[in-house]
Amino acid sequence: MTAGLLIRTSSLFFLVFLIHRQTLAFLPRSFGFSSSKTHKIITHDAILETTAEVCRAQALREGRDFVLPSKLTVESLTAACSSPDSAKGFQKSINKIVGSNAWVDFRHFFKPENHFTDEAFFSGRDLITTGVRIAKNSIKQQSYEAAREKLGEVLHALQDFYSHSNWIEMGNRRPYSNLIKPSSPLDNIADPSTPTCRSCKGNDCSGNLLEEIMTQKKLTSGYFSLTFTKPKGKCSHGGYFDFSSYIEPKGGINKDTESSNHGDKHEDAAKVATAASRELLEDIRAAVGDTEFLRLMGFTQTAVLCFVVDTTGSMSNEIAEISRVTSFIINSRKRSAKQHLEYILVPFNDPGYGPLIRTTNTGVFKGEINALKAQGGGDVPEMILSGLQLALTGSPSQTEIFVFTDAEAKDKWLKSTILALIERTKCSVNFMLTNSLGARRRRRHSETQVSSQLSNPNEIYQELAQASGGQAIEVTKAMLPQATSIILDASSSSLVTVFQAVRNPGKAETFSFYVDSSLQNLTIYITGNSPDYTITSPSGVSQNSADPNGALGLIKVVGNFQTVRPHISDQTGLWFISISSAQPYTVKVFGQSGIDFLFDFIELSEGPHPSYAVLNSRPKANSNATLLVTMVGGDSVRPTEVALVETSTSNSFNGTLEEIASDQFMVTINMMPAGESVVRVTGVNSSSRASDGLFQRQSSTQLRSSSVTVTAQADETLEPGRTLTLPFTVATNGSGGIFNITVSNDRSFLMTDAPSTLTLETGGGANGIVTLAAPGNTPSGTDVTVTIEAEAPGGTDSNYAVLRLSVAAPVTDITPPVCEIVSVNANCSGNCSLSSWDLSANMTDRNGSGIQSVSVRQGTGSLNTSTVLDGGVNATIVLFTASCCFPQVELVVVDSVGNVGSCTSPNIQTGTNGAECHLFQPVFFWLTVGTILLLQLT
């Protein structure tokens, strides 16, 4: 289904035009193939449908109604799932999975196993089953980002099977389930020496598969090559770039688009690929459970709070304040019945830091906070940036991180690594510093420590906060409780940034920003050394910083941090802030709204599979750049302008917009700004009650370009107790010289062989390697983030590559556990609510890894389990009881390595009233979903 693979035309000019336009893996509308289904569409639909089923099952178990939306979208589904504030997180997760799917065409185009070309059925199936196992283990370790990356790769291969093989031509309209079952055979595959195709008749390839292949139901796929070679008699993939299709037998069999050689089967292939993707997602869901599946998809939290806490001896006041604020947030959300937050905690001391604790359980988090003890430390700086590094790699993107410390950083060498991770994760880092206005502890530096080159010990924190769009708040310990209101703001759902500016050095300037009617709880943060400012509303109401309670609103000053909360009723329109200060200052304007945007810098490919990859480094300086922008807020929200805005000058570099989906736009920036910049989106909300419907949003994280490029790729997983070699390349389009190389990871895994420097010629490059080793006791599913940095001579320029690797131990157990229903007893009357039925089942894993869990995937009732010894093997006995209003159940059993078995009860016969309950069963549900999707496509 890779879009644009087989664009057949007799015009070489059109081919060159396609390459020049650098199309994505999904086709822009302007190319005329909008009716072809792409990997993006297939993946998106499968995720929405599977997630809808999970929400339906959860609602049924909890006794809630679930109404399937008339149109399945991110916004409509999160609302139906009683989690409307999860729309942005859901969209981020989908984008990650889709982006990883597209990455396969960018990085693994020539690998048959990734595309099921060249009859690579066994290696393709191994890639899928291994990838699914890694994703399951990652979810168990709460490494959701790693799981999404692996899931996207696996789905690409699975979907390509239906487009690149003859499965559809053989009349199959259901998924080949054995592709996701490692213990099941792959039968009836054509032998390597067996001819499979004849030449097409001109452009007509409808009969090019040999009759004996079709009658014997032999499975084959097309060969792809950039040379004029392939095994004798074999089918080709086909298309302009497949040179094997120009030799006998000529033509191809792929169904990537409607214009492909077998394009008449494209729609059928896309439908089965969607069903197969759903089947794979259901397998993951069964292994990890509904709650974890929804977390994988970005649900279950409306916001994420992360605390990085100094636990040295002088921090008792700060720890007590964290406990107070946490308790207040938890209790207030309970009273308002809001959805729970997700909480992350990383303690640090000297010399230790971590571990990272991540939970949605408020009791667990309060217990971890209360267990923190202020002790140790002494008179040396602490491992602050090491703790922050762990938080950045272990938190979801765009998390609000709060660092509490009264010390200098001992590990300042990690500064550039932290900046790189901030750019990649788009997290906001806020420093709560109690060493500035109060009595500072004196520090003694040992000979092995890197002494600070900064006159202000907080300067590094200020720089990191500004880079992330966060705050560096300097207060005394006594004043800290007044400053922690910033944490309460961050715990609000659907936070969006409207405007942000940094001036260092400070200068007099007037800023403007637009507040739309969807924005609630408008708040302005200003940090600096007593800046003088005036804020003016759209109606002309003004208030000066010297007036804490004026006509406009309330101004709260704590240390160097000021909060302005306007209370005028009509806030829609253009606002102005005039600031006069020679000292550095920052301004941030934010609020709550369902309208926002997501973005990534991407790299476009120009090859046979036009595709893209999300950059894991800075974009090139003095060059154009491409952004992939996704709007959040529904079909009524459309951007009219996307620009990069320099944070130091507010100069804007506008991009050219190209719509590639109803909510997604490719933005080309002709020239990257020389300094730090942010992304600004302005647009129109057609459903707004305001006459103009305008809105303005801005990214928080500062972005940089670089003349240095660092390229690295990890094609393998990391086994516990084994080493993995990571090759990388550093290049420059500027001056050469000796480049400093720094390699670090967030798990303190042993690294060797990495060079400390590389010598580059002007406009040249050089290669290096780093060898990484995971301890033998590292659990499968653990992820490690490796950051490789290159700094140009003199430190004037730098860039990085960030790699996330999964740790996976080899698995020998590939057989799913067995679920056998022993008995079903029913006593159902005409009134289903007054009668019940029960079921007993045996679950065994024989010589496998052992049963880990038993759950109900479909159905509502009471589940009880016990373990007995059956023939020397542990067996799990299941007793299930349910009301006759819910006459069927599907039980799922999972072993310790994620293999899934299931069994479904027969449908219990009920009276007339009970039959009405069948409307909640999955068959009816998906008939409804199918009808809705069919209406959307017509």
mmCIF file of C-alpha atoms in Angstrom, residues 166-493:
data_model
loop_
_atom_site.group_PDB
_atom_site.id
_atom_site.type_symbol
_atom_site.label_atom_id
_atom_site.label_comp_id
_atom_site.label_asym_id
_atom_site.label_seq_id
_atom_site.Cartn_x
_atom_site.Cartn_y
_atom_site.Cartn_z
ATOM 1 C CA ASN A 166 -1.000 -13.182 -4.307
ATOM 2 C CA TRP A 167 -3.097 -13.756 -1.152
ATOM 3 C CA ILE A 168 -5.880 -11.531 -2.495
ATOM 4 C CA GLU A 169 -5.706 -12.969 -6.034
ATOM 5 C CA MET A 170 -6.369 -16.430 -4.543
ATOM 6 C CA GLY A 171 -9.751 -15.175 -3.367
ATOM 7 C CA ASN A 172 -8.887 -14.630 0.304
ATOM 8 C CA ARG A 173 -10.811 -11.843 1.979
ATOM 9 C CA ARG A 174 -9.687 -12.500 5.537
ATOM 10 C CA PRO A 175 -6.275 -11.985 7.142
ATOM 11 C CA TYR A 176 -3.664 -14.739 7.080
ATOM 12 C CA SER A 177 -3.589 -15.112 10.869
ATOM 13 C CA ASN A 178 -0.526 -17.365 10.848
ATOM 14 C CA LEU A 179 1.602 -14.301 10.065
ATOM 15 C CA ILE A 180 1.243 -13.138 13.667
ATOM 16 C CA LYS A 181 1.423 -16.627 15.218
ATOM 17 C CA PRO A 182 5.010 -17.890 15.428
ATOM 18 C CA SER A 183 3.943 -21.440 16.315
ATOM 19 C CA SER A 184 1.642 -21.823 13.281
ATOM 20 C CA PRO A 185 2.943 -23.105 9.948
ATOM 21 C CA LEU A 186 3.246 -21.098 6.754
ATOM 22 C CA ASP A 187 1.881 -23.605 4.263
ATOM 23 C CA ASN A 188 1.943 -24.086 0.521
ATOM 24 C CA ILE A 189 4.603 -21.547 -0.412
ATOM 25 C CA ALA A 190 5.922 -21.707 -3.953
ATOM 26 C CA ASP A 191 9.331 -23.389 -4.195
ATOM 27 C CA PRO A 192 12.297 -21.194 -5.151
ATOM 28 C CA SER A 193 12.537 -23.006 -8.506
ATOM 29 C CA THR A 194 8.803 -22.981 -9.270
ATOM 30 C CA PRO A 195 7.739 -20.495 -11.980
ATOM 31 C CA THR A 196 4.879 -18.284 -10.813
ATOM 32 C CA CYS A 197 4.147 -15.711 -13.543
ATOM 33 C CA ARG A 198 3.894 -15.102 -17.271
ATOM 34 C CA SER A 199 4.464 -11.746 -18.936
ATOM 35 C CA CYS A 200 1.703 -9.180 -18.901
ATOM 36 C CA LYS A 201 -0.009 -8.337 -22.178
ATOM 37 C CA GLY A 202 1.149 -4.774 -22.517
ATOM 38 C CA ASN A 203 -0.309 -2.928 -19.570
ATOM 39 C CA ASP A 204 -2.803 -5.721 -18.856
ATOM 40 C CA CYS A 205 -1.464 -7.871 -16.004
ATOM 41 C CA SER A 206 -4.803 -9.375 -14.977
ATOM 42 C CA GLY A 207 -3.814 -12.924 -15.996
ATOM 43 C CA ASN A 208 -0.080 -12.973 -15.369
ATOM 44 C CA LEU A 209 -0.188 -15.390 -12.409
ATOM 45 C CA LEU A 210 0.150 -18.962 -13.705
ATOM 46 C CA GLU A 211 -2.948 -21.175 -13.523
ATOM 47 C CA GLU A 212 -1.150 -23.960 -11.625
ATOM 48 C CA ILE A 213 -0.109 -21.452 -8.950
ATOM 49 C CA MET A 214 -3.694 -20.297 -8.560
ATOM 50 C CA THR A 215 -5.358 -23.735 -8.638
ATOM 51 C CA GLN A 216 -2.825 -25.183 -6.189
ATOM 52 C CA LYS A 217 -3.166 -22.086 -3.979
ATOM 53 C CA LYS A 218 0.587 -21.568 -3.955
ATOM 54 C CA LEU A 219 1.675 -18.453 -2.079
ATOM 55 C CA THR A 220 4.107 -16.181 -3.900
ATOM 56 C CA SER A 221 5.150 -12.549 -4.018
ATOM 57 C CA GLY A 222 6.834 -10.295 -6.555
ATOM 58 C CA TYR A 223 10.584 -9.803 -6.801
ATOM 59 C CA PHE A 224 11.965 -6.286 -6.703
ATOM 60 C CA SER A 225 15.374 -5.245 -8.000
ATOM 61 C CA LEU A 226 17.205 -2.188 -9.255
ATOM 62 C CA THR A 227 19.072 -4.502 -11.638
ATOM 63 C CA PHE A 228 17.713 -6.611 -14.493
ATOM 64 C CA THR A 229 17.761 -9.833 -12.494
ATOM 65 C CA LYS A 230 15.363 -12.196 -10.738
ATOM 66 C CA PRO A 231 14.887 -15.989 -10.443
ATOM 67 C CA LYS A 232 13.690 -17.585 -13.657
ATOM 68 C CA GLY A 233 9.922 -17.580 -14.124
ATOM 69 C CA LYS A 234 9.182 -15.558 -10.988
ATOM 70 C CA CYS A 235 6.723 -12.674 -10.701
ATOM 71 C CA SER A 236 8.057 -9.153 -10.375
ATOM 72 C CA HIS A 237 6.817 -6.544 -7.966
ATOM 73 C CA GLY A 238 6.351 -4.171 -10.900
ATOM 74 C CA GLY A 239 6.535 -0.474 -11.554
ATOM 75 C CA TYR A 240 8.919 2.075 -12.973
ATOM 76 C CA PHE A 241 11.694 1.524 -10.438
ATOM 77 C CA ASP A 242 11.531 -2.293 -10.477
ATOM 78 C CA PHE A 243 13.990 -3.151 -13.245
ATOM 79 C CA SER A 244 13.256 -6.858 -12.812
ATOM 80 C CA SER A 245 9.816 -6.184 -14.288
ATOM 81 C CA TYR A 246 11.404 -5.372 -17.667
ATOM 82 C CA ILE A 247 12.686 -8.933 -18.155
ATOM 83 C CA GLU A 248 10.644 -12.103 -18.716
ATOM 84 C CA PRO A 249 8.139 -12.559 -17.238
ATOM 85 C CA LYS A 250 7.441 -8.858 -17.583
ATOM 86 C CA GLY A 251 5.088 -6.763 -15.469
ATOM 87 C CA GLY A 252 4.184 -7.141 -11.793
ATOM 88 C CA ILE A 253 1.570 -8.173 -9.260
ATOM 89 C CA ASN A 254 1.568 -5.466 -6.579
ATOM 90 C CA LYS A 255 -1.593 -3.678 -5.523
ATOM 91 C CA ASP A 256 -0.032 -0.601 -3.904
ATOM 92 C CA THR A 257 -2.348 1.849 -5.660
ATOM 93 C CA GLU A 258 -5.311 1.688 -7.974
ATOM 94 C CA SER A 259 -2.943 2.370 -10.884
ATOM 95 C CA SER A 260 -0.613 -0.546 -10.008
ATOM 96 C CA ASN A 261 -0.254 -3.711 -12.123
ATOM 97 C CA HIS A 262 -2.979 -5.407 -10.062
ATOM 98 C CA GLY A 263 -4.634 -2.145 -9.082
ATOM 99 C CA ASP A 264 -8.098 -3.631 -9.538
ATOM 100 C CA LYS A 265 -7.388 -5.620 -6.336
ATOM 101 C CA HIS A 266 -6.094 -2.583 -4.441
ATOM 102 C CA GLU A 267 -9.310 -1.924 -2.525
ATOM 103 C CA ASP A 268 -9.632 -5.564 -1.455
ATOM 104 C CA ALA A 269 -5.987 -5.642 -0.361
ATOM 105 C CA ALA A 270 -6.458 -2.481 1.683
ATOM 106 C CA LYS A 271 -9.560 -3.862 3.419
ATOM 107 C CA VAL A 272 -7.845 -7.105 4.388
ATOM 108 C CA ALA A 273 -4.702 -5.215 5.458
ATOM 109 C CA THR A 274 -6.883 -3.090 7.747
ATOM 110 C CA ALA A 275 -8.501 -6.205 9.215
ATOM 111 C CA ALA A 276 -5.062 -7.804 9.685
ATOM 112 C CA SER A 277 -3.785 -4.667 11.424
ATOM 113 C CA ARG A 278 -6.766 -4.823 13.769
ATOM 114 C CA GLU A 279 -6.055 -8.492 14.436
ATOM 115 C CA LEU A 280 -2.477 -7.675 15.413
ATOM 116 C CA LEU A 281 -3.614 -4.795 17.640
ATOM 117 C CA GLU A 282 -6.145 -7.108 19.299
ATOM 118 C CA ASP A 283 -3.352 -9.587 20.022
ATOM 119 C CA ILE A 284 -1.341 -6.867 21.748
ATOM 120 C CA ARG A 285 -4.444 -5.713 23.591
ATOM 121 C CA ALA A 286 -5.101 -9.258 24.845
ATOM 122 C CA ALA A 287 -1.520 -9.595 26.070
ATOM 123 C CA VAL A 288 -1.304 -6.290 27.960
ATOM 124 C CA GLY A 289 -4.944 -5.615 28.900
ATOM 125 C CA ASP A 290 -7.330 -2.813 27.998
ATOM 126 C CA THR A 291 -5.932 -0.244 30.417
ATOM 127 C CA GLU A 292 -2.370 -0.607 29.153
ATOM 128 C CA PHE A 293 -3.559 -0.658 25.542
ATOM 129 C CA LEU A 294 -5.278 2.684 26.063
ATOM 130 C CA ARG A 295 -2.118 4.087 27.659
ATOM 131 C CA LEU A 296 -0.217 2.899 24.586
ATOM 132 C CA MET A 297 -2.675 4.908 22.514
ATOM 133 C CA GLY A 298 -2.231 8.041 24.624
ATOM 134 C CA PHE A 299 -5.395 7.698 26.727
ATOM 135 C CA THR A 300 -5.922 7.571 30.516
ATOM 136 C CA GLN A 301 -4.276 10.844 31.384
ATOM 137 C CA THR A 302 -5.259 14.432 30.692
ATOM 138 C CA ALA A 303 -1.814 15.658 31.691
ATOM 139 C CA VAL A 304 1.496 14.295 32.934
ATOM 140 C CA LEU A 305 3.373 15.736 35.898
ATOM 141 C CA CYS A 306 7.003 14.850 36.430
ATOM 142 C CA PHE A 307 9.021 15.776 39.540
ATOM 143 C CA VAL A 308 12.825 15.573 39.582
ATOM 144 C CA VAL A 309 13.745 16.001 43.224
ATOM 145 C CA ASP A 310 17.000 16.727 45.048
ATOM 146 C CA THR A 311 17.012 14.508 48.169
ATOM 147 C CA THR A 312 20.135 15.854 49.871
ATOM 148 C CA GLY A 313 20.061 16.890 53.505
ATOM 149 C CA SER A 314 18.954 20.515 53.045
ATOM 150 C CA MET A 315 15.857 19.682 50.952
ATOM 151 C CA SER A 316 13.342 18.752 53.652
ATOM 152 C CA ASN A 317 11.259 21.921 53.120
ATOM 153 C CA GLU A 318 11.053 21.327 49.375
ATOM 154 C CA ILE A 319 10.079 17.672 49.778
ATOM 155 C CA ALA A 320 7.347 18.643 52.236
ATOM 156 C CA GLU A 321 6.027 21.210 49.740
ATOM 157 C CA ILE A 322 5.998 18.636 46.921
ATOM 158 C CA SER A 323 3.983 16.322 49.155
ATOM 159 C CA ARG A 324 1.530 19.119 49.982
ATOM 160 C CA VAL A 325 1.033 20.165 46.358
ATOM 161 C CA THR A 326 0.656 16.570 45.183
ATOM 162 C CA SER A 327 -1.980 15.853 47.821
ATOM 163 C CA PHE A 328 -3.839 19.044 46.911
ATOM 164 C CA ILE A 329 -3.906 18.173 43.200
ATOM 165 C CA ILE A 330 -5.023 14.589 43.834
ATOM 166 C CA ASN A 331 -7.774 15.615 46.269
ATOM 167 C CA SER A 332 -9.060 18.451 44.069
ATOM 168 C CA ARG A 333 -9.312 16.166 41.051
ATOM 169 C CA LYS A 334 -11.169 13.570 43.090
ATOM 170 C CA ARG A 335 -13.710 16.178 44.149
ATOM 171 C CA SER A 336 -14.226 17.378 40.603
ATOM 172 C CA ALA A 337 -14.384 13.809 39.248
ATOM 173 C CA LYS A 338 -11.752 14.665 36.646
ATOM 174 C CA GLN A 339 -9.652 11.991 35.009
ATOM 175 C CA HIS A 340 -6.477 11.160 36.871
ATOM 176 C CA LEU A 341 -3.094 12.526 35.975
ATOM 177 C CA GLU A 342 -0.074 10.415 35.208
ATOM 178 C CA TYR A 343 2.748 10.965 37.702
ATOM 179 C CA ILE A 344 6.497 10.529 37.272
ATOM 180 C CA LEU A 345 9.137 10.860 39.989
ATOM 181 C CA VAL A 346 12.937 10.867 39.638
ATOM 182 C CA PRO A 347 14.950 11.436 42.844
ATOM 183 C CA PHE A 348 18.621 12.398 42.695
ATOM 184 C CA ASN A 349 21.409 12.882 45.179
ATOM 185 C CA ASP A 350 25.163 12.542 44.941
ATOM 186 C CA PRO A 351 26.411 10.354 43.407
ATOM 187 C CA GLY A 352 23.176 8.508 42.689
ATOM 188 C CA TYR A 353 19.998 9.303 40.785
ATOM 189 C CA GLY A 354 16.795 7.459 39.970
ATOM 190 C CA PRO A 355 15.026 5.173 39.622
ATOM 191 C CA LEU A 356 12.189 6.612 37.548
ATOM 192 C CA ILE A 357 8.780 5.826 39.021
ATOM 193 C CA ARG A 358 5.781 6.167 36.675
ATOM 194 C CA THR A 359 2.191 5.522 37.717
ATOM 195 C CA THR A 360 -1.418 6.625 37.402
ATOM 196 C CA ASN A 361 -2.158 5.253 40.859
ATOM 197 C CA THR A 362 -2.404 8.232 43.197
ATOM 198 C CA GLY A 363 -1.875 6.078 46.264
ATOM 199 C CA VAL A 364 1.349 4.664 44.865
ATOM 200 C CA PHE A 365 2.622 8.100 43.905
ATOM 201 C CA LYS A 366 1.783 9.663 47.281
ATOM 202 C CA GLY A 367 3.581 6.761 48.946
ATOM 203 C CA GLU A 368 6.695 7.337 46.835
ATOM 204 C CA ILE A 369 6.669 11.071 47.604
ATOM 205 C CA ASN A 370 6.231 10.426 51.327
ATOM 206 C CA ALA A 371 9.114 7.945 51.228
ATOM 207 C CA LEU A 372 11.560 10.613 50.060
ATOM 208 C CA LYS A 373 14.049 11.509 52.756
ATOM 209 C CA ALA A 374 16.325 14.553 52.818
ATOM 210 C CA GLN A 375 19.666 13.076 53.745
ATOM 211 C CA GLY A 376 23.283 12.856 52.613
ATOM 212 C CA GLY A 377 24.782 15.145 50.002
ATOM 213 C CA GLY A 378 27.122 17.436 51.866
ATOM 214 C CA ASP A 379 28.962 20.356 50.375
ATOM 215 C CA VAL A 380 29.405 19.323 46.732
ATOM 216 C CA PRO A 381 27.077 19.806 43.713
ATOM 217 C CA GLU A 382 24.605 17.047 42.854
ATOM 218 C CA MET A 383 23.695 14.886 39.835
ATOM 219 C CA ILE A 384 20.888 17.171 38.738
ATOM 220 C CA LEU A 385 21.218 16.833 34.972
ATOM 221 C CA SER A 386 21.545 13.040 35.211
ATOM 222 C CA GLY A 387 18.200 12.894 36.970
ATOM 223 C CA LEU A 388 16.728 15.269 34.409
ATOM 224 C CA GLN A 389 18.082 13.118 31.571
ATOM 225 C CA LEU A 390 16.260 10.102 33.007
ATOM 226 C CA ALA A 391 13.052 12.140 33.285
ATOM 227 C CA LEU A 392 13.266 13.398 29.684
ATOM 228 C CA THR A 393 13.756 9.929 28.227
ATOM 229 C CA GLY A 394 11.160 8.286 30.464
ATOM 230 C CA SER A 395 8.342 10.822 30.092
ATOM 231 C CA PRO A 396 5.844 11.207 27.258
ATOM 232 C CA SER A 397 6.526 14.033 24.837
ATOM 233 C CA GLN A 398 5.395 17.509 25.924
ATOM 234 C CA THR A 399 5.469 16.602 29.614
ATOM 235 C CA GLU A 400 5.738 19.389 32.205
ATOM 236 C CA ILE A 401 8.840 18.574 34.255
ATOM 237 C CA PHE A 402 9.603 20.280 37.595
ATOM 238 C CA VAL A 403 13.133 20.137 39.019
ATOM 239 C CA PHE A 404 13.542 20.978 42.704
ATOM 240 C CA THR A 405 17.029 21.771 43.954
ATOM 241 C CA ASP A 406 19.098 24.193 46.036
ATOM 242 C CA ALA A 407 22.398 23.082 44.511
ATOM 243 C CA GLU A 408 24.613 23.586 41.518
ATOM 244 C CA ALA A 409 24.830 20.858 38.905
ATOM 245 C CA LYS A 410 27.761 18.492 39.286
ATOM 246 C CA ASP A 411 27.209 16.976 35.823
ATOM 247 C CA LYS A 412 27.295 20.103 33.666
ATOM 248 C CA TRP A 413 28.920 18.087 30.879
ATOM 249 C CA LEU A 414 25.407 16.771 30.153
ATOM 250 C CA LYS A 415 24.123 20.229 29.207
ATOM 251 C CA SER A 416 24.213 19.675 25.442
ATOM 252 C CA THR A 417 22.658 16.222 25.895
ATOM 253 C CA ILE A 418 19.817 17.769 27.882
ATOM 254 C CA LEU A 419 19.283 20.401 25.173
ATOM 255 C CA ALA A 420 19.139 17.643 22.553
ATOM 256 C CA LEU A 421 16.590 15.645 24.551
ATOM 257 C CA ILE A 422 14.475 18.743 25.168
ATOM 258 C CA GLU A 423 14.295 19.360 21.428
ATOM 259 C CA ARG A 424 13.411 15.733 20.693
ATOM 260 C CA THR A 425 10.784 15.314 23.443
ATOM 261 C CA LYS A 426 9.374 18.877 23.362
ATOM 262 C CA CYS A 427 9.099 18.689 27.154
ATOM 263 C CA SER A 428 8.951 21.873 29.262
ATOM 264 C CA VAL A 429 11.461 21.957 32.126
ATOM 265 C CA ASN A 430 10.760 24.204 35.109
ATOM 266 C CA PHE A 431 13.409 24.723 37.769
ATOM 267 C CA MET A 432 12.296 25.519 41.315
ATOM 268 C CA LEU A 433 15.551 26.974 42.681
ATOM 269 C CA THR A 434 15.884 27.706 46.387
ATOM 270 C CA ASN A 435 19.604 28.485 46.354
ATOM 271 C CA SER A 436 19.400 32.006 45.023
ATOM 272 C CA LEU A 437 17.637 34.360 47.407
ATOM 273 C CA GLY A 438 18.164 32.318 50.565
ATOM 274 C CA ALA A 439 21.362 31.209 52.286
ATOM 275 C CA ARG A 440 23.333 29.196 49.808
ATOM 276 C CA ARG A 441 25.331 26.258 50.909
ATOM 277 C CA ARG A 442 29.001 26.639 50.193
ATOM 278 C CA ARG A 443 30.384 24.241 47.664
ATOM 279 C CA ARG A 444 33.733 22.523 47.629
ATOM 280 C CA HIS A 445 34.949 21.201 44.292
ATOM 281 C CA SER A 446 37.181 18.147 44.171
ATOM 282 C CA GLU A 447 40.041 17.933 41.703
ATOM 283 C CA THR A 448 38.066 15.573 39.460
ATOM 284 C CA GLN A 449 35.106 17.911 39.121
ATOM 285 C CA VAL A 450 34.585 20.294 36.264
ATOM 286 C CA SER A 451 34.548 23.742 37.836
ATOM 287 C CA SER A 452 31.814 26.123 36.807
ATOM 288 C CA GLN A 453 32.683 28.710 34.200
ATOM 289 C CA LEU A 454 29.502 30.617 34.944
ATOM 290 C CA SER A 455 29.412 33.540 37.330
ATOM 291 C CA ASN A 456 25.779 32.785 38.081
ATOM 292 C CA PRO A 457 25.319 29.193 39.314
ATOM 293 C CA ASN A 458 21.714 29.268 38.062
ATOM 294 C CA GLU A 459 22.621 30.336 34.533
ATOM 295 C CA ILE A 460 22.641 26.783 33.219
ATOM 296 C CA TYR A 461 19.148 26.245 34.636
ATOM 297 C CA GLN A 462 17.904 29.471 33.079
ATOM 298 C CA GLU A 463 19.275 28.454 29.692
ATOM 299 C CA LEU A 464 17.683 24.996 29.827
ATOM 300 C CA ALA A 465 14.348 26.403 31.018
ATOM 301 C CA GLN A 466 14.273 28.986 28.228
ATOM 302 C CA ALA A 467 15.158 26.352 25.628
ATOM 303 C CA SER A 468 12.225 24.203 26.727
ATOM 304 C CA GLY A 469 9.660 26.953 27.205
ATOM 305 C CA GLY A 470 9.763 26.465 30.974
ATOM 306 C CA GLN A 471 10.623 28.749 33.867
ATOM 307 C CA ALA A 472 13.667 29.088 36.140
ATOM 308 C CA ILE A 473 12.059 30.330 39.360
ATOM 309 C CA GLU A 474 14.408 31.647 42.044
ATOM 310 C CA VAL A 475 12.845 31.856 45.508
ATOM 311 C CA THR A 476 13.749 31.350 49.130
ATOM 312 C CA LYS A 477 12.715 28.144 50.842
ATOM 313 C CA ALA A 478 10.078 30.094 52.747
ATOM 314 C CA MET A 479 8.632 31.531 49.534
ATOM 315 C CA LEU A 480 8.456 28.184 47.701
ATOM 316 C CA PRO A 481 4.792 27.414 48.611
ATOM 317 C CA GLN A 482 3.774 30.630 46.835
ATOM 318 C CA ALA A 483 5.589 29.586 43.647
ATOM 319 C CA THR A 484 4.190 26.077 43.342
ATOM 320 C CA SER A 485 0.976 27.428 41.830
ATOM 321 C CA ILE A 486 2.789 26.817 38.552
ATOM 322 C CA ILE A 487 2.400 23.090 39.237
ATOM 323 C CA LEU A 488 -1.345 23.506 39.696
ATOM 324 C CA ASP A 489 -1.497 25.272 36.330
ATOM 325 C CA ALA A 490 0.406 22.422 34.667
ATOM 326 C CA SER A 491 -1.994 19.838 36.087
ATOM 327 C CA SER A 492 -4.827 21.353 34.075
ATOM 328 C CA SER A 493 -5.897 19.510 30.968
#
